[in-house]
PDB file of C-alpha atoms in Angstrom:
ATOM      1  CA  MET A   3      -0.227   0.216   0.002  1.00 26.00           C
ATOM      2  CA  THR A   4       1.319   3.467  -0.478  1.00 27.00           C
ATOM      3  CA  GLN A   5       1.869   5.462   2.306  1.00 29.00           C
ATOM      4  CA  GLN A   6       0.478   8.872   1.837  1.00 28.00           C
ATOM      5  CA  PRO A   7       2.693  12.165   3.034  1.00 31.00           C
ATOM      6  CA  PRO A   8       1.307  14.255   6.153  1.00 31.00           C
ATOM      7  CA  ALA A   9      -0.049  17.025   3.429  1.00 38.00           C
ATOM      8  CA  GLY A  10      -0.367  15.738   0.308  1.00 38.00           C
ATOM      9  CA  PRO A  11       2.093  14.595  -2.654  1.00 37.00           C
ATOM     10  CA  THR A  12       2.916  19.260  -3.570  1.00 39.00           C
ATOM     11  CA  GLU A  13       2.184  20.219   0.196  1.00 41.00           C
ATOM     12  CA  PRO A  14       4.979  18.562   2.378  1.00 43.00           C
ATOM     13  CA  THR A  15       4.343  19.586   6.268  1.00 42.00           C
ATOM     14  CA  ASP A  16       6.552  20.912   8.216  1.00 41.00           C
ATOM     15  CA  HIS A  17       4.342  19.773  11.204  1.00 38.00           C
ATOM     16  CA  PRO A  18       6.984  18.566  14.126  1.00 41.00           C
ATOM     17  CA  ASP A  19       4.256  15.191  14.462  1.00 42.00           C
ATOM     18  CA  GLY A  20       5.285  12.490  12.395  1.00 50.00           C
ATOM     19  CA  PRO A  21       6.676   9.251  11.631  1.00 54.00           C
ATOM     20  CA  ALA A  22       8.846   7.763  14.040  1.00 60.00           C
ATOM     21  CA  PRO A  23      12.296   8.192  13.801  1.00 71.00           C
ATOM     22  CA  PRO A  24      13.614   5.206  11.416  1.00 85.00           C
ATOM     23  CA  ASP A  25      15.949   2.673  13.702  1.00 88.00           C
ATOM     24  CA  LEU A  26      19.094   4.270  12.440  1.00 95.00           C
ATOM     25  CA  PRO A  27      23.000   2.222  13.289  1.00 94.00           C
ATOM     26  CA  GLU A  28      24.407   3.535  16.446  1.00 95.00           C
ATOM     27  CA  ARG A  29      27.282   5.244  15.104  1.00 96.00           C
ATOM     28  CA  VAL A  30      24.766   7.279  12.352  1.00 96.00           C
ATOM     29  CA  ALA A  31      22.603   8.050  15.592  1.00 96.00           C
ATOM     30  CA  LYS A  32      25.651   9.831  16.941  1.00 96.00           C
ATOM     31  CA  ILE A  33      27.349  11.306  14.776  1.00 96.00           C
ATOM     32  CA  TYR A  34      24.401  13.437  12.970  1.00 96.00           C
ATOM     33  CA  GLY A  35      22.463  13.464  16.101  1.00 96.00           C
ATOM     34  CA  GLU A  36      24.925  14.605  19.508  1.00 94.00           C
ATOM     35  CA  PHE A  37      28.161  15.192  17.716  1.00 95.00           C
ATOM     36  CA  ASP A  38      26.446  17.290  14.907  1.00 96.00           C
ATOM     37  CA  LEU A  39      28.980  16.446  12.225  1.00 94.00           C
ATOM     38  CA  SER A  40      27.585  20.012  10.229  1.00 94.00           C
ATOM     39  CA  THR A  41      29.964  21.855  13.112  1.00 93.00           C
ATOM     40  CA  VAL A  42      33.167  20.093  12.224  1.00 90.00           C
ATOM     41  CA  SER A  43      35.420  22.516  10.811  1.00 89.00           C
ATOM     42  CA  ALA A  44      36.063  19.493   8.139  1.00 92.00           C
ATOM     43  CA  PHE A  45      32.687  20.758   6.615  1.00 94.00           C
ATOM     44  CA  ALA A  46      32.694  24.744   6.919  1.00 94.00           C
ATOM     45  CA  GLY A  47      28.899  25.844   5.667  1.00 95.00           C
ATOM     46  CA  GLY A  48      27.660  22.918   7.049  1.00 95.00           C
ATOM     47  CA  PHE A  49      26.961  20.901   3.711  1.00 96.00           C
ATOM     48  CA  ILE A  50      28.307  17.920   5.401  1.00 96.00           C
ATOM     49  CA  ASN A  51      30.478  16.583   1.707  1.00 98.00           C
ATOM     50  CA  PHE A  52      34.067  16.248   0.562  1.00 97.00           C
ATOM     51  CA  GLY A  53      33.484  18.816  -2.264  1.00 98.00           C
ATOM     52  CA  TYR A  54      34.015  19.139  -5.812  1.00 98.00           C
ATOM     53  CA  TRP A  55      36.958  21.271  -6.582  1.00 98.00           C
ATOM     54  CA  ALA A  56      37.242  21.611 -10.128  1.00 97.00           C
ATOM     55  CA  GLY A  57      35.452  25.002 -10.566  1.00 97.00           C
ATOM     56  CA  VAL A  58      37.474  26.675  -7.419  1.00 97.00           C
ATOM     57  CA  PRO A  59      39.636  29.348  -9.147  1.00 95.00           C
ATOM     58  CA  ASP A  60      43.684  28.311  -9.053  1.00 95.00           C
ATOM     59  CA  HIS A  61      42.601  25.912  -6.170  1.00 93.00           C
ATOM     60  CA  ALA A  62      46.332  23.780  -7.538  1.00 92.00           C
ATOM     61  CA  ASP A  63      48.741  26.973  -6.982  1.00 92.00           C
ATOM     62  CA  ARG A  64      47.464  28.610  -3.678  1.00 95.00           C
ATOM     63  CA  PRO A  65      46.349  27.713  -0.116  1.00 95.00           C
ATOM     64  CA  LEU A  66      42.829  27.011   0.026  1.00 96.00           C
ATOM     65  CA  SER A  67      40.546  29.248   2.674  1.00 96.00           C
ATOM     66  CA  GLU A  68      37.604  28.054   4.269  1.00 96.00           C
ATOM     67  CA  ALA A  69      35.570  29.854   1.390  1.00 97.00           C
ATOM     68  CA  ASP A  70      36.946  27.728  -1.058  1.00 98.00           C
ATOM     69  CA  ARG A  71      35.678  24.818   1.314  1.00 97.00           C
ATOM     70  CA  VAL A  72      32.291  26.275   1.206  1.00 98.00           C
ATOM     71  CA  ARG A  73      32.468  26.533  -2.638  1.00 98.00           C
ATOM     72  CA  SER A  74      33.525  23.206  -3.063  1.00 98.00           C
ATOM     73  CA  GLU A  75      30.916  21.560  -1.549  1.00 98.00           C
ATOM     74  CA  GLN A  76      27.924  24.356  -3.156  1.00 98.00           C
ATOM     75  CA  ASP A  77      29.623  22.745  -6.371  1.00 98.00           C
ATOM     76  CA  LEU A  78      29.075  19.396  -5.710  1.00 98.00           C
ATOM     77  CA  TYR A  79      25.101  20.270  -5.573  1.00 98.00           C
ATOM     78  CA  ARG A  80      25.533  22.110  -8.368  1.00 98.00           C
ATOM     79  CA  LEU A  81      26.860  19.663 -10.510  1.00 98.00           C
ATOM     80  CA  VAL A  82      23.906  17.154  -9.350  1.00 98.00           C
ATOM     81  CA  LEU A  83      21.685  19.469 -10.154  1.00 98.00           C
ATOM     82  CA  GLY A  84      23.210  20.050 -13.363  1.00 98.00           C
ATOM     83  CA  THR A  85      22.494  16.693 -14.588  1.00 98.00           C
ATOM     84  CA  PHE A  86      18.774  17.073 -14.924  1.00 98.00           C
ATOM     85  CA  ASP A  87      17.122  18.876 -17.814  1.00 95.00           C
ATOM     86  CA  ARG A  88      15.211  22.202 -17.889  1.00 93.00           C
ATOM     87  CA  PRO A  89      14.478  21.843 -13.960  1.00 95.00           C
ATOM     88  CA  GLN A  90      12.426  24.861 -13.426  1.00 95.00           C
ATOM     89  CA  GLY A  91       9.341  24.958 -12.300  1.00 96.00           C
ATOM     90  CA  ARG A  92       9.612  21.058 -11.512  1.00 97.00           C
ATOM     91  CA  SER A  93       9.537  19.240  -8.309  1.00 97.00           C
ATOM     92  CA  ALA A  94      12.444  17.350  -6.785  1.00 98.00           C
ATOM     93  CA  LEU A  95      13.314  15.358  -3.829  1.00 98.00           C
ATOM     94  CA  GLU A  96      16.511  15.338  -1.905  1.00 98.00           C
ATOM     95  CA  VAL A  97      17.066  11.934  -0.304  1.00 98.00           C
ATOM     96  CA  GLY A  98      19.627  12.621   2.980  1.00 98.00           C
ATOM     97  CA  CYS A  99      19.173  16.572   3.112  1.00 98.00           C
ATOM     98  CA  GLY A 100      20.898  17.315   6.015  1.00 98.00           C
ATOM     99  CA  ARG A 101      20.414  20.414   7.433  1.00 98.00           C
ATOM    100  CA  GLY A 102      18.734  21.435   4.029  1.00 98.00           C
ATOM    101  CA  LEU A 103      21.420  23.699   2.481  1.00 98.00           C
ATOM    102  CA  GLY A 104      21.516  21.918  -0.464  1.00 98.00           C
ATOM    103  CA  CYS A 105      17.360  22.544  -1.158  1.00 98.00           C
ATOM    104  CA  ALA A 106      17.658  26.280  -0.591  1.00 97.00           C
ATOM    105  CA  LEU A 107      20.151  26.126  -3.412  1.00 98.00           C
ATOM    106  CA  ALA A 108      18.583  24.078  -5.949  1.00 98.00           C
ATOM    107  CA  LEU A 109      15.210  26.465  -5.543  1.00 96.00           C
ATOM    108  CA  ARG A 110      17.258  29.325  -5.307  1.00 95.00           C
ATOM    109  CA  GLU A 111      19.710  28.140  -8.408  1.00 97.00           C
ATOM    110  CA  PHE A 112      18.141  25.550 -10.227  1.00 98.00           C
ATOM    111  CA  GLY A 113      14.666  27.484 -10.186  1.00 96.00           C
ATOM    112  CA  LEU A 114      12.623  24.231  -9.208  1.00 97.00           C
ATOM    113  CA  GLY A 115       9.250  24.864  -8.517  1.00 96.00           C
ATOM    114  CA  GLN A 116       9.349  22.674  -5.433  1.00 96.00           C
ATOM    115  CA  VAL A 117      12.236  20.728  -3.187  1.00 97.00           C
ATOM    116  CA  ILE A 118      11.288  18.177  -0.696  1.00 98.00           C
ATOM    117  CA  GLY A 119      14.528  17.356   2.060  1.00 98.00           C
ATOM    118  CA  LEU A 120      14.011  13.594   3.669  1.00 98.00           C
ATOM    119  CA  ASP A 121      16.197  12.840   6.287  1.00 98.00           C
ATOM    120  CA  ALA A 122      16.237   9.434   8.454  1.00 98.00           C
ATOM    121  CA  HIS A 123      17.512  11.598  11.739  1.00 97.00           C
ATOM    122  CA  PRO A 124      15.033  13.735  13.611  1.00 97.00           C
ATOM    123  CA  ASP A 125      17.723  15.974  14.625  1.00 97.00           C
ATOM    124  CA  GLN A 126      18.513  16.641  10.964  1.00 98.00           C
ATOM    125  CA  ILE A 127      14.899  17.768  10.127  1.00 98.00           C
ATOM    126  CA  THR A 128      14.752  20.309  13.093  1.00 97.00           C
ATOM    127  CA  ARG A 129      17.876  21.887  11.763  1.00 98.00           C
ATOM    128  CA  ALA A 130      16.868  21.866   8.645  1.00 98.00           C
ATOM    129  CA  ARG A 131      14.117  23.664   9.288  1.00 97.00           C
ATOM    130  CA  GLU A 132      15.658  25.982  11.890  1.00 97.00           C
ATOM    131  CA  ALA A 133      18.478  27.040   9.136  1.00 97.00           C
ATOM    132  CA  ASN A 134      15.745  27.437   6.373  1.00 96.00           C
ATOM    133  CA  ALA A 135      13.353  28.996   8.951  1.00 96.00           C
ATOM    134  CA  ALA A 136      13.389  32.430   6.829  1.00 94.00           C
ATOM    135  CA  LEU A 137      13.263  30.457   3.857  1.00 93.00           C
ATOM    136  CA  LEU A 138      10.088  28.698   5.128  1.00 92.00           C
ATOM    137  CA  GLY A 139       8.358  32.072   6.173  1.00 90.00           C
ATOM    138  CA  ALA A 140       8.280  33.447   2.674  1.00 88.00           C
ATOM    139  CA  PHE A 141       6.450  30.970   1.405  1.00 82.00           C
ATOM    140  CA  ALA A 142       4.056  30.728   4.062  1.00 76.00           C
ATOM    141  CA  GLY A 143       0.476  31.354   2.984  1.00 70.00           C
ATOM    142  CA  THR A 144       1.774  30.087  -0.692  1.00 72.00           C
ATOM    143  CA  PRO A 145       1.644  26.827  -2.234  1.00 73.00           C
ATOM    144  CA  ALA A 146       4.555  25.165  -0.494  1.00 82.00           C
ATOM    145  CA  ARG A 147       8.027  25.047  -2.299  1.00 94.00           C
ATOM    146  CA  LEU A 148       9.928  23.972   1.050  1.00 96.00           C
ATOM    147  CA  GLY A 149       9.404  21.002   3.444  1.00 96.00           C
ATOM    148  CA  PHE A 150      11.493  18.278   5.084  1.00 97.00           C
ATOM    149  CA  LEU A 151      10.004  14.968   5.927  1.00 97.00           C
ATOM    150  CA  LEU A 152      11.528  12.248   7.940  1.00 98.00           C
ATOM    151  CA  GLY A 153      12.004   9.037   6.915  1.00 97.00           C
ATOM    152  CA  ALA A 154      14.315   6.629   5.665  1.00 97.00           C
ATOM    153  CA  ALA A 155      15.996   6.014   2.017  1.00 98.00           C
ATOM    154  CA  GLU A 156      14.412   2.783   1.632  1.00 97.00           C
ATOM    155  CA  ASP A 157      10.811   3.486   2.998  1.00 97.00           C
ATOM    156  CA  ILE A 158      10.393   7.007   1.625  1.00 98.00           C
ATOM    157  CA  PRO A 159       6.782   9.115   3.068  1.00 97.00           C
ATOM    158  CA  LEU A 160       5.769  10.138  -0.824  1.00 98.00           C
ATOM    159  CA  PRO A 161       3.143   8.716  -2.804  1.00 98.00           C
ATOM    160  CA  ASP A 162       3.736   7.019  -5.614  1.00 98.00           C
ATOM    161  CA  ASP A 163       4.412   9.247  -8.987  1.00 98.00           C
ATOM    162  CA  ALA A 164       5.381  11.929  -6.532  1.00 98.00           C
ATOM    163  CA  VAL A 165       8.254  14.332  -8.124  1.00 98.00           C
ATOM    164  CA  ASP A 166      10.201  14.632 -11.135  1.00 98.00           C
ATOM    165  CA  CYS A 167      13.521  14.982  -9.387  1.00 98.00           C
ATOM    166  CA  LEU A 168      15.076  12.626  -7.038  1.00 98.00           C
ATOM    167  CA  TYR A 169      18.897  13.811  -6.375  1.00 98.00           C
ATOM    168  CA  SER A 170      20.974  12.513  -3.295  1.00 98.00           C
ATOM    169  CA  VAL A 171      24.066  14.173  -2.191  1.00 98.00           C
ATOM    170  CA  GLU A 172      26.603  12.378  -0.478  1.00 98.00           C
ATOM    171  CA  ALA A 173      24.246  10.062   1.889  1.00 98.00           C
ATOM    172  CA  ALA A 174      24.137   7.256  -0.142  1.00 98.00           C
ATOM    173  CA  GLN A 175      27.310   5.605   1.256  1.00 98.00           C
ATOM    174  CA  HIS A 176      25.114   5.416   5.067  1.00 98.00           C
ATOM    175  CA  PHE A 177      22.298   3.217   3.135  1.00 98.00           C
ATOM    176  CA  ARG A 178      22.365  -0.419   4.501  1.00 97.00           C
ATOM    177  CA  ASP A 179      19.491  -1.254   1.865  1.00 98.00           C
ATOM    178  CA  PRO A 180      20.672  -0.037  -1.446  1.00 98.00           C
ATOM    179  CA  ALA A 181      17.750  -2.328  -3.267  1.00 98.00           C
ATOM    180  CA  GLY A 182      14.964  -0.795  -1.157  1.00 98.00           C
ATOM    181  CA  PHE A 183      16.195   2.586  -2.107  1.00 98.00           C
ATOM    182  CA  ALA A 184      16.850   1.999  -5.984  1.00 98.00           C
ATOM    183  CA  ARG A 185      12.695   0.598  -5.569  1.00 98.00           C
ATOM    184  CA  GLU A 186      11.375   3.738  -3.759  1.00 98.00           C
ATOM    185  CA  ALA A 187      13.528   6.074  -6.059  1.00 98.00           C
ATOM    186  CA  ALA A 188      11.332   4.447  -8.877  1.00 98.00           C
ATOM    187  CA  ARG A 189       8.084   4.240  -7.275  1.00 98.00           C
ATOM    188  CA  VAL A 190       8.107   8.082  -6.181  1.00 98.00           C
ATOM    189  CA  LEU A 191       9.620   9.416  -9.553  1.00 98.00           C
ATOM    190  CA  ARG A 192       7.159  10.062 -12.416  1.00 98.00           C
ATOM    191  CA  ALA A 193       7.215   8.689 -15.297  1.00 97.00           C
ATOM    192  CA  THR A 194       9.864  11.446 -16.775  1.00 93.00           C
ATOM    193  CA  GLY A 195      11.630  11.676 -13.896  1.00 98.00           C
ATOM    194  CA  ARG A 196      15.514  11.766 -13.539  1.00 98.00           C
ATOM    195  CA  LEU A 197      17.347  10.087 -10.907  1.00 98.00           C
ATOM    196  CA  ALA A 198      21.471  11.918  -9.661  1.00 98.00           C
ATOM    197  CA  LEU A 199      23.474  10.980  -6.991  1.00 98.00           C
ATOM    198  CA  THR A 200      26.724  11.263  -5.682  1.00 98.00           C
ATOM    199  CA  THR A 201      28.986   9.769  -3.036  1.00 98.00           C
ATOM    200  CA  PHE A 202      32.012   7.433  -2.835  1.00 98.00           C
ATOM    201  CA  PHE A 203      32.051   4.195  -3.453  1.00 98.00           C
ATOM    202  CA  ALA A 204      34.181   1.099  -3.787  1.00 98.00           C
ATOM    203  CA  ARG A 205      35.519   0.298  -7.091  1.00 98.00           C
ATOM    204  CA  THR A 206      35.594  -3.660  -6.878  1.00 98.00           C
ATOM    205  CA  HIS A 207      34.029  -6.191  -4.034  1.00 98.00           C
ATOM    206  CA  GLU A 208      38.219  -7.117  -3.062  1.00 98.00           C
ATOM    207  CA  ALA A 209      38.761  -3.146  -2.327  1.00 98.00           C
ATOM    208  CA  ALA A 210      35.543  -3.188  -0.177  1.00 98.00           C
ATOM    209  CA  ARG A 211      36.278  -5.696   1.658  1.00 98.00           C
ATOM    210  CA  ALA A 212      40.147  -4.035   2.343  1.00 98.00           C
ATOM    211  CA  LEU A 213      38.416  -0.503   3.180  1.00 98.00           C
ATOM    212  CA  PRO A 214      37.943  -0.731   6.888  1.00 97.00           C
ATOM    213  CA  GLY A 215      41.258  -1.672   7.516  1.00 96.00           C
ATOM    214  CA  LEU A 216      42.388   2.093   6.182  1.00 96.00           C
ATOM    215  CA  LEU A 217      39.341   3.950   7.254  1.00 96.00           C
ATOM    216  CA  PRO A 218      37.823   4.295  10.564  1.00 94.00           C
ATOM    217  CA  PRO A 219      34.153   5.276   8.946  1.00 96.00           C
ATOM    218  CA  TYR A 220      34.103   1.698   7.290  1.00 97.00           C
ATOM    219  CA  ALA A 221      35.505  -0.392   9.979  1.00 96.00           C
ATOM    220  CA  ASP A 222      33.079   1.670  13.238  1.00 95.00           C
ATOM    221  CA  GLY A 223      29.589   1.231  11.524  1.00 96.00           C
ATOM    222  CA  LEU A 224      29.310   5.215  10.180  1.00 97.00           C
ATOM    223  CA  ASP A 225      29.758   4.112   6.488  1.00 98.00           C
ATOM    224  CA  VAL A 226      29.255   0.442   3.973  1.00 98.00           C
ATOM    225  CA  PRO A 227      31.881  -0.095   1.370  1.00 98.00           C
ATOM    226  CA  HIS A 228      28.942  -0.077  -1.626  1.00 98.00           C
ATOM    227  CA  VAL A 229      30.688  -1.470  -4.719  1.00 98.00           C
ATOM    228  CA  VAL A 230      29.844   1.425  -7.434  1.00 98.00           C
ATOM    229  CA  ASP A 231      29.012  -1.262 -10.459  1.00 98.00           C
ATOM    230  CA  ASP A 232      27.010  -3.326  -8.058  1.00 98.00           C
ATOM    231  CA  VAL A 233      25.008   0.312  -7.128  1.00 98.00           C
ATOM    232  CA  ALA A 234      24.495   1.116 -10.847  1.00 98.00           C
ATOM    233  CA  ALA A 235      23.154  -2.333 -11.488  1.00 98.00           C
ATOM    234  CA  THR A 236      20.592  -2.337  -8.186  1.00 98.00           C
ATOM    235  CA  LEU A 237      19.015   0.853 -10.056  1.00 98.00           C
ATOM    236  CA  ALA A 238      18.806  -0.732 -12.956  1.00 98.00           C
ATOM    237  CA  ALA A 239      17.272  -3.603 -11.520  1.00 98.00           C
ATOM    238  CA  ALA A 240      14.487  -1.605  -9.967  1.00 98.00           C
ATOM    239  CA  GLY A 241      13.338  -0.358 -13.887  1.00 98.00           C
ATOM    240  CA  LEU A 242      15.080   2.925 -13.839  1.00 98.00           C
ATOM    241  CA  ARG A 243      16.855   2.820 -17.604  1.00 98.00           C
ATOM    242  CA  GLU A 244      20.062   5.001 -19.124  1.00 98.00           C
ATOM    243  CA  VAL A 245      21.946   4.323 -15.766  1.00 98.00           C
ATOM    244  CA  ARG A 246      25.250   6.121 -16.125  1.00 98.00           C
ATOM    245  CA  VAL A 247      28.515   5.931 -13.750  1.00 98.00           C
ATOM    246  CA  ARG A 248      30.981   8.695 -13.908  1.00 98.00           C
ATOM    247  CA  PRO A 249      33.786   9.337 -12.058  1.00 98.00           C
ATOM    248  CA  ILE A 250      34.921  12.849 -10.637  1.00 98.00           C
ATOM    249  CA  GLY A 251      37.533  11.887  -8.294  1.00 98.00           C
ATOM    250  CA  ASP A 252      40.127  13.896  -9.682  1.00 97.00           C
ATOM    251  CA  GLY A 253      38.365  16.859  -8.576  1.00 98.00           C
ATOM    252  CA  VAL A 254      37.380  15.681  -5.394  1.00 98.00           C
ATOM    253  CA  TRP A 255      40.069  13.930  -3.534  1.00 98.00           C
ATOM    254  CA  GLU A 256      43.626  15.819  -3.612  1.00 97.00           C
ATOM    255  CA  PRO A 257      42.141  19.206  -3.129  1.00 97.00           C
ATOM    256  CA  TYR A 258      39.828  17.817  -0.306  1.00 96.00           C
ATOM    257  CA  ASP A 259      43.209  16.594   1.400  1.00 95.00           C
ATOM    258  CA  ARG A 260      45.231  19.664   0.708  1.00 95.00           C
ATOM    259  CA  TYR A 261      42.872  21.766   2.884  1.00 95.00           C
ATOM    260  CA  MET A 262      42.959  18.819   5.272  1.00 94.00           C
ATOM    261  CA  ALA A 263      46.551  19.391   5.781  1.00 94.00           C
ATOM    262  CA  GLN A 264      46.333  23.334   6.213  1.00 93.00           C
ATOM    263  CA  ARG A 265      44.193  22.746   8.953  1.00 90.00           C
ATOM    264  CA  PRO A 266      45.793  22.239  11.971  1.00 88.00           C
ATOM    265  CA  GLU A 267      42.931  21.030  14.095  1.00 84.00           C
ATOM    266  CA  LEU A 268      42.186  18.604  11.603  1.00 86.00           C
ATOM    267  CA  ARG A 269      45.421  17.620   9.466  1.00 82.00           C
ATOM    268  CA  ASP A 270      46.104  15.025  12.658  1.00 80.00           C
ATOM    269  CA  GLU A 271      42.934  14.152  13.897  1.00 73.00           C
ATOM    270  CA  TRP A 272      40.166  13.399  10.941  1.00 76.00           C
ATOM    271  CA  PRO A 273      40.597  10.651   8.780  1.00 77.00           C
ATOM    272  CA  ARG A 274      42.954  11.913   5.711  1.00 84.00           C
ATOM    273  CA  ARG A 275      43.286   8.172   4.338  1.00 94.00           C
ATOM    274  CA  TYR A 276      40.724   8.686   1.066  1.00 96.00           C
ATOM    275  CA  LEU A 277      43.270  10.206  -1.046  1.00 96.00           C
ATOM    276  CA  THR A 278      45.810   6.777  -0.334  1.00 95.00           C
ATOM    277  CA  ALA A 279      42.590   4.725  -1.406  1.00 97.00           C
ATOM    278  CA  TYR A 280      41.594   6.756  -4.038  1.00 98.00           C
ATOM    279  CA  ARG A 281      45.326   6.508  -5.130  1.00 97.00           C
ATOM    280  CA  ASP A 282      45.422   2.598  -4.411  1.00 97.00           C
ATOM    281  CA  GLY A 283      42.641   2.147  -6.325  1.00 98.00           C
ATOM    282  CA  LEU A 284      40.318   1.060  -3.299  1.00 98.00           C
ATOM    283  CA  LEU A 285      37.326   3.679  -4.383  1.00 98.00           C
ATOM    284  CA  ASP A 286      36.203   6.561  -6.072  1.00 98.00           C
ATOM    285  CA  TYR A 287      34.081   9.025  -5.621  1.00 98.00           C
ATOM    286  CA  TYR A 288      30.703   8.820  -8.723  1.00 99.00           C
ATOM    287  CA  VAL A 289      27.920  10.636 -10.147  1.00 98.00           C
ATOM    288  CA  ILE A 290      25.540   7.934 -11.158  1.00 99.00           C
ATOM    289  CA  THR A 291      22.354   9.281 -13.235  1.00 98.00           C
ATOM    290  CA  ALA A 292      19.271   7.507 -14.391  1.00 98.00           C
ATOM    291  CA  MET A 293      16.119   7.889 -16.038  1.00 98.00           C
ATOM    292  CA  ALA A 294      12.508   6.586 -14.400  1.00 98.00           C
ATOM    293  CA  GLY A 295      11.670   3.383 -16.445  1.00 87.00           C
TER     294      GLY A 295
END
């Protein structure tokens, strides 16, 4: 049975009451709850992603600033949102929206008619509503253009054929059930809809087995070493078509690591072996796109 959203497919509710919080792994619950990853200087600006640095001017020839870091995080959203053809006036769902800053960017820069942010952590939904209070207030009394929903990627609280665009930025590494997410994405996308997601994945199954020994977030249960080809195949098996995978690690890993190395509070305490894993062929950063079936 299709679960109906609290206020209809085109008007997501901002009421604090809603479905019970998803059952989150302990490490995920802590990192995005009491720890609040968005406050760590590694994620300046609060977007919580490694960033896409190719558009940062002269980034290879000078020290990297906090403003550069924020732009890299915004540019990763721009890279993903730029895969949608003529998004103006269309509806979109962001899976794993965090503080909702990418939702606001999507409305502001890409002209989407409506953006719904979905996150599995209730604290993140609260933060998203607080961070976007002015924008939410500006839409008061009009058809809702922005809203935030509590829910899991594998159990999206929207009806069938609800949105034109579905995107996810550096969240899929947390998904425990990629096949469930793929089925839900295929279900909520309209017939002409498109999907775009970006994050880091293991290159091979052998690499997936090696990553927990190199990177603590895999060892402690925060991230899951999904293999990129498996993710693509799972999307296709759910009925999505024209699944395409594009590696973008050359615009992510080296400048991100260099920024971290320049920050005394980060260079020795925050995991910096992602560049090593990339150079050793264990993982990469990818953009995956697909069309509704």
